[in-house]
XYZ file of C-alpha atoms in Angstrom:
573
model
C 19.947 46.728 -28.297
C 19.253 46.382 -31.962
C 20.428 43.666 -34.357
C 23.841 46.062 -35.276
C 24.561 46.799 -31.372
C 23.052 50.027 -30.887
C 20.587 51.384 -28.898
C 17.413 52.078 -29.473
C 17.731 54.529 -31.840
C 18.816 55.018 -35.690
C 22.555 56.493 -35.991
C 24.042 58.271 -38.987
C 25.342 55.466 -41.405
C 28.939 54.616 -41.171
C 31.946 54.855 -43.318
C 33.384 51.232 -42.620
C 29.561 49.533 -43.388
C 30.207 47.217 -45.965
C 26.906 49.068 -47.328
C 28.016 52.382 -47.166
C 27.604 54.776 -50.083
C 24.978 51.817 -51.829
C 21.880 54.043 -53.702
C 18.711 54.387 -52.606
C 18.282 55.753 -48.640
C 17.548 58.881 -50.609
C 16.378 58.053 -53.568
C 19.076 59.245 -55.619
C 22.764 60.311 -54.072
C 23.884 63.229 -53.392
C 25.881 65.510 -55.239
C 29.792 66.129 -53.890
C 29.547 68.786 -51.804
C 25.514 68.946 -51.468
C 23.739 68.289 -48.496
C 20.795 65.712 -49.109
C 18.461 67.451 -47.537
C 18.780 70.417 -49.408
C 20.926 72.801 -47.380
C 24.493 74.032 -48.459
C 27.312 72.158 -47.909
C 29.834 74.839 -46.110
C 32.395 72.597 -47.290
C 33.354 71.327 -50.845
C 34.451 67.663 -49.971
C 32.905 64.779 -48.557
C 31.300 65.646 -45.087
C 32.056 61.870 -44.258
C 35.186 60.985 -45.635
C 36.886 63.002 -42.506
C 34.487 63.984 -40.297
C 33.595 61.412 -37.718
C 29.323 61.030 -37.355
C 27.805 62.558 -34.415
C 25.101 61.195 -31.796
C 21.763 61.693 -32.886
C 20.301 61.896 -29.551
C 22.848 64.467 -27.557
C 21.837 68.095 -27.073
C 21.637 69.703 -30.174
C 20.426 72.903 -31.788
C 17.040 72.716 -33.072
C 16.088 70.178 -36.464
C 16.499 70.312 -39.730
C 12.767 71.378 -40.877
C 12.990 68.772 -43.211
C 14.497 65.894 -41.479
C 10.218 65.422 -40.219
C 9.748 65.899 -44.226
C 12.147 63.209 -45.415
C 10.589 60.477 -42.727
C 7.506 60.942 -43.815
C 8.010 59.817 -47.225
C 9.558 56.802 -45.745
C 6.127 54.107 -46.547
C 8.110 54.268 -49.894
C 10.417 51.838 -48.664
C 7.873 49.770 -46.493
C 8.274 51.516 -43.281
C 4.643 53.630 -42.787
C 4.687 56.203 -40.383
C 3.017 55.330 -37.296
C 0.373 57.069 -36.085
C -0.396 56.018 -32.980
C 3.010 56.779 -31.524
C 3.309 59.134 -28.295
C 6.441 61.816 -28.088
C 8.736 59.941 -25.795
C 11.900 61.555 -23.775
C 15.122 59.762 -25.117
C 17.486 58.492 -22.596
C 21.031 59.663 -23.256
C 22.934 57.730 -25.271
C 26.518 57.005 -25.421
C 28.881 59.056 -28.007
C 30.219 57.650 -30.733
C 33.579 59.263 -31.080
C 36.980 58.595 -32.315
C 36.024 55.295 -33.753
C 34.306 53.974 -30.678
C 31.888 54.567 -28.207
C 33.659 57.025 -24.919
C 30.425 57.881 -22.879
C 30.111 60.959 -20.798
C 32.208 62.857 -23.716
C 31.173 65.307 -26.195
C 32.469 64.587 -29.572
C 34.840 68.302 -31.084
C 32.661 70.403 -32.842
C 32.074 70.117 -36.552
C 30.380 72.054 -39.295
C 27.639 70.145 -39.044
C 26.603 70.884 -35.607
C 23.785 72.672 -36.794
C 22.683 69.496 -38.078
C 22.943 66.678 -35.587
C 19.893 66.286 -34.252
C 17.787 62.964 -35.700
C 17.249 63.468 -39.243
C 13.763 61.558 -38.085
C 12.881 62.697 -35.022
C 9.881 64.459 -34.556
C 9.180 68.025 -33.307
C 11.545 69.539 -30.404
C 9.794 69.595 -26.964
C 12.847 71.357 -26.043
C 16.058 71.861 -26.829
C 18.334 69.522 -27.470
C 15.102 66.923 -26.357
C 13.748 64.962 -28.845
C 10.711 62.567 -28.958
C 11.870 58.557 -29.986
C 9.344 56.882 -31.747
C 11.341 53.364 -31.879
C 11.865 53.340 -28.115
C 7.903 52.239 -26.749
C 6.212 48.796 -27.771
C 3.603 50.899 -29.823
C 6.032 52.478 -32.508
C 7.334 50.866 -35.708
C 11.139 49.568 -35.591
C 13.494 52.030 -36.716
C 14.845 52.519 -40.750
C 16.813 49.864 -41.839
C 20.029 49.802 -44.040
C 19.507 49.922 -47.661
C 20.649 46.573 -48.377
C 18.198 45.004 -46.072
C 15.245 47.321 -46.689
C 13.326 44.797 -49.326
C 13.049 42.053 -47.086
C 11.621 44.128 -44.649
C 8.851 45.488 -47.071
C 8.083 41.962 -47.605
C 7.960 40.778 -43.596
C 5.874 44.588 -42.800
C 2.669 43.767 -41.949
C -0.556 45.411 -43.681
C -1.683 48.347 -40.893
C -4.634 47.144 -39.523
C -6.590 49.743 -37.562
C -8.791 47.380 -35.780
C -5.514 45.320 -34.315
C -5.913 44.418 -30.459
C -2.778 43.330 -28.949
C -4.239 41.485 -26.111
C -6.389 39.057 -28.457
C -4.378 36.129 -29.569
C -4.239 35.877 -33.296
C -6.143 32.820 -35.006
C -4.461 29.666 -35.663
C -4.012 29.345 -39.277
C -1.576 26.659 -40.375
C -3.693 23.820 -42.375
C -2.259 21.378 -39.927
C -4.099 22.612 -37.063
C -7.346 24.283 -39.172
C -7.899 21.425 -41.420
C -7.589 23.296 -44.220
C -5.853 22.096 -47.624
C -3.572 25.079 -49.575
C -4.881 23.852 -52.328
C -7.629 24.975 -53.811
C -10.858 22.621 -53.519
C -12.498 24.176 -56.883
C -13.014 26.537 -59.583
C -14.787 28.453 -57.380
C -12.521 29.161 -54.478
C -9.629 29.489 -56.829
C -9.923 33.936 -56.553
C -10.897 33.808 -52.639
C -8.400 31.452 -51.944
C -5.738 33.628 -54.177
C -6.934 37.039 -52.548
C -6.345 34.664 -49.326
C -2.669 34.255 -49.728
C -2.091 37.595 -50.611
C -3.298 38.713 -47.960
C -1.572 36.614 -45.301
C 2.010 36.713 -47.019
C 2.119 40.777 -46.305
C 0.701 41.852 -49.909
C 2.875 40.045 -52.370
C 1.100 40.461 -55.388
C 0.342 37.729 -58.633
C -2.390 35.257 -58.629
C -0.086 32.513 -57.655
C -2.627 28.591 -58.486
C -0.348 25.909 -57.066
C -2.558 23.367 -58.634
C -3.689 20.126 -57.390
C -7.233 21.112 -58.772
C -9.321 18.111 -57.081
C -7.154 16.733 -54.257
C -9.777 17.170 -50.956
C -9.295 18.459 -48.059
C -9.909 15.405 -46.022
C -6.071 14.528 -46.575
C -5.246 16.465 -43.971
C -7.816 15.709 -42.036
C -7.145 12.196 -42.639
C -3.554 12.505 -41.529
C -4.668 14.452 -38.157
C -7.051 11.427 -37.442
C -4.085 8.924 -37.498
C -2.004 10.961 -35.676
C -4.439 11.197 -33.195
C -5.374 7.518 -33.086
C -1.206 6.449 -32.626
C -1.318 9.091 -30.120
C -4.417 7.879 -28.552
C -3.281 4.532 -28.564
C 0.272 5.222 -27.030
C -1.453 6.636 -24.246
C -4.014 4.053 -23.236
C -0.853 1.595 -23.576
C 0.825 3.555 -21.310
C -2.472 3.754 -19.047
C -2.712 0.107 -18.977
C 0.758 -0.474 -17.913
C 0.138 2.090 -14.872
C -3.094 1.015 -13.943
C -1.376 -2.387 -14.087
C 1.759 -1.708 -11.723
C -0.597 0.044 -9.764
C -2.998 -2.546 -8.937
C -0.138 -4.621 -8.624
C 1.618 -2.848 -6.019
C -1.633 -0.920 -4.050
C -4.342 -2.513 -5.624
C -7.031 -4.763 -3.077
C -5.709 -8.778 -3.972
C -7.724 -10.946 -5.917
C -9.823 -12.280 -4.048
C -13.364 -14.608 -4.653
C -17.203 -13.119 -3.687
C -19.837 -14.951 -1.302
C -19.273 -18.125 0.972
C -18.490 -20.722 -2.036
C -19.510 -24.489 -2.426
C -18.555 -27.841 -2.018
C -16.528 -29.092 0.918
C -12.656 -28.917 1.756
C -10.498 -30.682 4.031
C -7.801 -28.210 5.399
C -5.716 -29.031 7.910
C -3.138 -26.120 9.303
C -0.018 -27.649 11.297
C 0.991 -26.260 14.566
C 2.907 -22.623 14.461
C 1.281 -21.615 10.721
C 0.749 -18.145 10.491
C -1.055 -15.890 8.362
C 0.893 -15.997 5.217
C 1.237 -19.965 5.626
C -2.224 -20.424 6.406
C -3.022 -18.156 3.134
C -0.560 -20.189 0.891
C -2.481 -23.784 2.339
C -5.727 -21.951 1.758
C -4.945 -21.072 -1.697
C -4.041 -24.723 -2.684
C -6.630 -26.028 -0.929
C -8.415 -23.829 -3.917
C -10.356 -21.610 -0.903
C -9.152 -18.579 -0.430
C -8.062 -16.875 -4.296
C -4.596 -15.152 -3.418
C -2.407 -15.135 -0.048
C -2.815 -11.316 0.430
C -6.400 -11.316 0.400
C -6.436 -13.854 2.971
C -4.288 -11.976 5.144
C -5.813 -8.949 4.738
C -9.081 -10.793 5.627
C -6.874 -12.203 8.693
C -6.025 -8.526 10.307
C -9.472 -7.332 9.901
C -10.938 -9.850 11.677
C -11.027 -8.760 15.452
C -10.412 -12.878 16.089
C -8.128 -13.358 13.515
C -5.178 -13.942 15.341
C -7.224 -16.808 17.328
C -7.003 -19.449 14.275
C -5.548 -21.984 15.687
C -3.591 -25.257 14.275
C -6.517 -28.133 13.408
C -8.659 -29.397 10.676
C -11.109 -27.099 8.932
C -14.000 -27.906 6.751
C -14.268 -24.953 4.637
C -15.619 -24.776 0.966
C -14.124 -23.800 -2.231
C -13.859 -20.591 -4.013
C -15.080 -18.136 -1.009
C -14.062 -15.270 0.241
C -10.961 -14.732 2.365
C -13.085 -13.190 4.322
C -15.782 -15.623 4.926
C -12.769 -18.034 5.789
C -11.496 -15.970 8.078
C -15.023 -16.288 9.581
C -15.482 -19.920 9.626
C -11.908 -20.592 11.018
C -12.519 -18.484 13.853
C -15.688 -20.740 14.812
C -15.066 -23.787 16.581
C -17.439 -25.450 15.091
C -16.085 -25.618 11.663
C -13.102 -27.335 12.535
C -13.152 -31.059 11.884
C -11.605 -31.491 15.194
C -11.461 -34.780 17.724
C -12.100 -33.304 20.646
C -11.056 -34.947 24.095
C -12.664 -33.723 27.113
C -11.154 -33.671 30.598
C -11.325 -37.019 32.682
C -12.394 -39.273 29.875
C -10.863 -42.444 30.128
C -9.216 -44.450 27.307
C -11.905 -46.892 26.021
C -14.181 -43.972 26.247
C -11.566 -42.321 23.623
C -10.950 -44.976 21.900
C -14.367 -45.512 20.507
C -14.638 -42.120 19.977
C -11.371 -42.411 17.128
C -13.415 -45.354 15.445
C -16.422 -42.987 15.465
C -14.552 -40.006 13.798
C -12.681 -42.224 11.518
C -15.438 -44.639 10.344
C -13.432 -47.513 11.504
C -15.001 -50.606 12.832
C -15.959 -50.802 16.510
C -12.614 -52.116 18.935
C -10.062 -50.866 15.834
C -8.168 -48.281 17.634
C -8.261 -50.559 20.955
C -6.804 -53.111 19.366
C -4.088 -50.876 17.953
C -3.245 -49.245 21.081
C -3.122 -52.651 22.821
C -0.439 -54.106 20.610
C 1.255 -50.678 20.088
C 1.531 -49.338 23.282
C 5.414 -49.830 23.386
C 5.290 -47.514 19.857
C 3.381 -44.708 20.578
C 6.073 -42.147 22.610
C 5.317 -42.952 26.210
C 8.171 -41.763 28.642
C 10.653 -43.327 30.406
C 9.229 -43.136 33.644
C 6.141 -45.267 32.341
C 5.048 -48.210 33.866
C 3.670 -51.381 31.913
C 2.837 -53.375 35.212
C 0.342 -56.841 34.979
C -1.627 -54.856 37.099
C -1.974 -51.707 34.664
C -5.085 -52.230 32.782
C -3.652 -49.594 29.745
C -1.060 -48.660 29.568
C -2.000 -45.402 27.530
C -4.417 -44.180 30.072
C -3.192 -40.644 31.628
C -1.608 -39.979 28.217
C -4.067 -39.752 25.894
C -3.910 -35.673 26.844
C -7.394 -34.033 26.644
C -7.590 -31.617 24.088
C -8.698 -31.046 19.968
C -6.949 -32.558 17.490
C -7.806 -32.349 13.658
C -8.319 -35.230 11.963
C -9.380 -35.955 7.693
C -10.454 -38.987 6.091
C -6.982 -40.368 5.820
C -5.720 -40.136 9.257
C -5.183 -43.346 10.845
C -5.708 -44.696 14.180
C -1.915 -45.248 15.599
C -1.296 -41.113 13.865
C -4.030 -39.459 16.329
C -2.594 -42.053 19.509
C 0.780 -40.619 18.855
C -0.200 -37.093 18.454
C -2.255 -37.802 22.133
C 0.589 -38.977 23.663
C 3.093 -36.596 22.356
C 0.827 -33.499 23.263
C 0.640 -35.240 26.877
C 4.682 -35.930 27.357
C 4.680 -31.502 26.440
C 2.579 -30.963 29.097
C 4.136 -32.760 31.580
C 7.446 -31.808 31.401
C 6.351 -28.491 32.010
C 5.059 -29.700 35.218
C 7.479 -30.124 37.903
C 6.233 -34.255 38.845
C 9.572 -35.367 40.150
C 9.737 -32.597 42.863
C 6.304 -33.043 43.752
C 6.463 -36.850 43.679
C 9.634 -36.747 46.252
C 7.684 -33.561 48.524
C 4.325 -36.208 48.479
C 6.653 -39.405 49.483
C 5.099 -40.578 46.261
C 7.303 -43.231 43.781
C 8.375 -40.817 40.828
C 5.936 -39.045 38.392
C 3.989 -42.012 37.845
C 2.134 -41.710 40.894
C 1.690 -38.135 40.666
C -0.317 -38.813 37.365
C -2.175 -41.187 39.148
C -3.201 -38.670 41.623
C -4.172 -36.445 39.506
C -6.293 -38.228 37.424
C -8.261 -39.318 40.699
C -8.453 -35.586 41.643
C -9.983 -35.333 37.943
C -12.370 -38.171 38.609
C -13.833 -37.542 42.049
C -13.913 -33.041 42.065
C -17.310 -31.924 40.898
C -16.156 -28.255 39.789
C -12.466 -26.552 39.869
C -12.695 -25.622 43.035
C -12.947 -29.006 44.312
C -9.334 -30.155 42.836
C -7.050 -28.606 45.196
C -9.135 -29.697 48.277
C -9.352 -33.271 46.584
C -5.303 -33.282 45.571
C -5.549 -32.530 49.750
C -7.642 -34.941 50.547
C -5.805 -37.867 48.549
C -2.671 -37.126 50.230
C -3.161 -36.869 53.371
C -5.372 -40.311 53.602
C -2.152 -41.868 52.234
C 0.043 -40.634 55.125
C 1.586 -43.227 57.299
C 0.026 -42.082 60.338
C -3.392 -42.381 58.959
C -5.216 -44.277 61.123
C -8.932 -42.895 60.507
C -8.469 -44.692 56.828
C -5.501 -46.520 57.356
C -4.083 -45.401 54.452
C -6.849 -46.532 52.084
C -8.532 -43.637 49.857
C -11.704 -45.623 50.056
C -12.641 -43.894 46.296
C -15.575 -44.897 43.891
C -14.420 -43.560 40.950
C -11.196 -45.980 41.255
C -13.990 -49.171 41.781
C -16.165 -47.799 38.581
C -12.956 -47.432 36.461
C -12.087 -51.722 37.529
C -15.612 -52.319 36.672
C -16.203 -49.624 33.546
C -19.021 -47.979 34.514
C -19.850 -44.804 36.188
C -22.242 -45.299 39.142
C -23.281 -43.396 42.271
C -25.098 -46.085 44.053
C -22.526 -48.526 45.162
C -23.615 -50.807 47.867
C -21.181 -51.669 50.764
C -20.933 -55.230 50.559
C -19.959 -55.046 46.734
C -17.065 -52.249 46.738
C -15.571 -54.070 50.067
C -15.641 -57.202 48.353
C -13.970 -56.704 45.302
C -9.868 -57.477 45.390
C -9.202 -55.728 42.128
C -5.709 -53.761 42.607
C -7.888 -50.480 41.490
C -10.422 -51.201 44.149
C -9.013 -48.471 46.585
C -11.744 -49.862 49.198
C -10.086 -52.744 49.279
C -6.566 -52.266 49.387
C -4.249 -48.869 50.987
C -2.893 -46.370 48.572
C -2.798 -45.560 45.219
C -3.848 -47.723 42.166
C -1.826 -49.718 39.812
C -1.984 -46.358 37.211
C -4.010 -43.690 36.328
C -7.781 -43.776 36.210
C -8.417 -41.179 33.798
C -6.620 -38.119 31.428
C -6.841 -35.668 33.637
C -6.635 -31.647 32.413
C -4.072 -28.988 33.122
C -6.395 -27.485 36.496
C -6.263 -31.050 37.831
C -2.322 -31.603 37.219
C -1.657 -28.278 38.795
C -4.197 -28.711 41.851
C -1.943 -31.613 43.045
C 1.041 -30.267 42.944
C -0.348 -27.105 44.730
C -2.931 -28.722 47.240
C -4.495 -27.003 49.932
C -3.465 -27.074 53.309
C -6.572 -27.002 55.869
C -6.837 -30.636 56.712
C -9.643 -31.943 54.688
C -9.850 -35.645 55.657
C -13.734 -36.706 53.918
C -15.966 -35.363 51.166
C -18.999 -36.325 49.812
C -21.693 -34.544 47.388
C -25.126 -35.034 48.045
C -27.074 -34.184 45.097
C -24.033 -35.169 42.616
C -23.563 -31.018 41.801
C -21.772 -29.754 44.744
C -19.094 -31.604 47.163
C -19.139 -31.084 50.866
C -15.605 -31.614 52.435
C -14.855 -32.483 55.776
C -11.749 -33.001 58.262
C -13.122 -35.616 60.960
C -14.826 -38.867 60.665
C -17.917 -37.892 62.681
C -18.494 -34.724 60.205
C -18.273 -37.063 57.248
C -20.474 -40.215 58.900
C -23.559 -37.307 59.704
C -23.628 -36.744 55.672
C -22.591 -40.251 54.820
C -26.180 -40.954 56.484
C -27.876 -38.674 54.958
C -27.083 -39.333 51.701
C -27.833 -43.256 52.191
C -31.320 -42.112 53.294
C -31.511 -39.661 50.034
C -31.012 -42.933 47.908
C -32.491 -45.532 49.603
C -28.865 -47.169 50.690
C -28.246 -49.799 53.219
């Protein structure tokens, strides 16, 4: 549709345009009565003050010969014939009849039938068929009314011959060339005036705007800042990604290489990765908390850090922490082996601690009553320690500041944990034994006297069936060495006869039936468990001949045959 709601085509011009009857869409107008084309009006008055205009584009007798004529003087009024443009078929239109459009209908026939066809069509192909040169992208839009007909003069561009539609034109606003529309000199003054002319559709005049010596840099100048504010609010808003997104998915800060110095961390019992990160990073090891735990899940054995003291340096990779905290032997641990007895441990604390020799003997001597024993604890005359059995073998950190009655109480409360996930008061009352007590003691005598972990359940055996009632082979006595070397703190083999029978220390089982006063040792969780699941085959004797295996036996004449061969192996009486 065009701009006044027709198709495609021109119609005749209508009595009700405002710009009806204005001069100049022929040149001059008519004469009353004379047809502007030349032909004879059959009728005296105006052919459009009654008759209503016809369609163009319906079938019609052939053209006015000089309807072709009169278009092709149109490039008077700035509308050049076209020619490139192809004879098209017309589509039908609709009729314009009775004031408004009624398709399908022929308007009633009027003198001017012989006249309807386009006054600017081309040649027939056919009859009633004419060619429409406004209808295909090629052709030039059709005549305009007279009132509008300047402006388009102005707007029509010059015909250029060598005009490709399918090449973009050139960019040629000053913004985007750098260009100034002002002239730079003298000497550009006619170029640049020919210039404008030519891109402003061939208005004529040499119009100078002045400004003679104003450079062309200005704009240049101004693109350059515009640029640079629009460079700048880019890499701001860069920044601020690159930012929130090393923030959120970025790898964690994190230090390079295995650091220096030394540092003292100690991790607390049931710290896990994000609380052994945060203790890490004020410790000033690790850099951030995610990077240690990060560090942690990699690790294969990362999940194996256990509580303790570490000595780690500062500023090193989560990584390389992860490494060293996984390795026992960077832990500044005290570590308690199985079946060590107290003043064995106790000079061990003074060692670690660089305290002077007896310190942490003394302390558990006067303390004992203040360290967490149990109830069921017995502080006899005839207990040498009362600590011993509860000083529970295991690793426990330690740093320069911990002190001597703080590493007793964590021994003793690791050891009260362990037991009372042991049923001792069943076993004590299935053993005819008097309460845990002496289930402790057993069990650090099955720690003492087994060689390997198989030995323990046959020794837990072995203990309690020499204290059965009906023991007569023994008579009750366990007849032990390790009991007599505890009484006498040593650790010998080669005990002679006439000294262990001598000896009426309560803990010299050779000497007197049953048990001990207490515990002989700290016995470990394989011992603890081996007597209160013994065997059951009868072992009465043992005895280990070269000090690496044991050899167990149920009857006294088994037992004397190695007995004597083991006194001949070491020179015995």
């Amino acid at each position: 549709m065009t701009e006044y709601g027709r198709g495609p085509g021109s119609e005749p011009w209508h009595p009700e345009d405002p710009l009806y009857g204005e001069q100049g869409w022929g040149g001059q107008q008519s004469a009353h009565g004379q047809n502007q084309y030349g032909g004879q009006q059959p009728y005296p008055q105006d052919p459009y003050a009654q008759q209503q205009p016809q369609d163009p584009y319906a079938q019609q007798p052939p053209q006015d010969p000089y309807a072709q004529q009169h278009y092709q003087q149109q490039p008077a009024y700035g509308v050049p014939q076209d020619p490139y443009a192809h004879p098209q078929p017309q589509p039908q239109q609709p009729q314009y009849n009775n004031g408004g459009w009624d398709a399908g209908q022929q308007p009633a026939s009027t003198p001017y039938e012989a006249q309807q066809a386009d006054p600017y069509g081309g040649p027939q192909v056919g009859y009633g068929e004419t060619h429409d040169y406004y209808g295909t992208p090629e052709a030039y839009p059709p005549p305009q009314p007279p009132g509008r007909r300047e402006a388009v003069a102005e707007q029509a561009p010059t015909q250029n011959p060598d005009w490709d539609p399918e090449v973009q034109p050139e960019e040629t606003h000053p913004f985007f060339t750098g260009a100034d529309d002002r002239d730079d000199n003298d000497n550009d003054d006619e170029h640049d005036d020919d210039s404008r002319e030519s891109r402003r559709g061939g208005r004529g005049g040499n119009e100078r705007r002045g400004g003679k010596g104003k450079k062309k840099s200005r704009n240049g100048l101004a693109c350059l800042v515009v640029s640079l504010v629009l460079a700048g609010g880019l890499g701001g808003v860069v920044y601020v990604g690159y930012t929130y997104w090393q923030k959120q998915f970025g790898a964690a800060p994190d230090y390079s290489g295995t650091g220096s110095g030394s540092v003292e961390v100690e991790i607390p019992k049931g710290a896990l990765g994000n609380k052994i990160g945060n203790i890490l990073k004020e410790k000033g090891v690790v850099k951030s908390v995610d990077a240690f735990v990060a560090a942690q899940t990699e690790n294969p054995k990362g999940n194996s850090i256990q509580a303790g003291v570490y000595l780690l340096h500062e500023k090193m990779s989560a990584a390389e922490a992860v490494k060293m905290m996984v390795d026992p032997n960077s832990q500044n641990l005290l570590v308690i082996p199985e079946g060590y007895r107290n003043v064995t441990i106790y000079e061990m604390v003074d060692k670690k601690l660089d305290l002077k020799k007896g310190t942490t003997k003394g302390i558990a001597t006067s303390e004992a009553s203040d360290l967490g024993l149990p109830d069921w604890a017995i502080n006899d005359k005839d207990i040498k320690d009362p600590l011993e059995g509860f000083l529970y073998p295991a690793a426990y950190p330690v740093t320069k500041e911990t002190k001597p009655e703080t590493i007793l109480k964590k021994m003793v409360s690791r050891a009260n944990e362990e037991y009372d996930k042991l049923d001792l008061e069943g076993t004590a009352k299935k053993y005819k034994l008097d309460g845990p007590w002496q289930v402790l003691t057993v069990a650090s005598l099955v720690q003492a006297e087994g060689l390997t972990h198989d030995d323990f359940r046959k020794m837990a055996e072995v203990v309690y069936n020499r204290l059965e009632p009906d023991n007569t082979v023994t008579n009750r006595k366990l007849e032990f060495d390790s009991a007599f070397n505890y009484l006498t703190n040593q650790s010998k083999i080669k005990i002679s006869t006439s000294e262990i029978r001598s000896n009426p220390d309560p803990y010299n089982t050779y000497y007197h039936a049953g048990l001990p006063p207490g515990p002989i040792s700290n016995p470990g969780e394989e011992a603890l468990r081996a007597t209160l699941n013994p065997t059951g085959d009868g072992w009465m004797f043992f005895i280990s001949l070269d000090g690496k295996k044991t050899d167990f036996t149920k009857t006294a004449a088994e037992h004397e045959r190695l007995n004597k061969k083991f006194r001949e192996q070491h020179g015995l009486d």
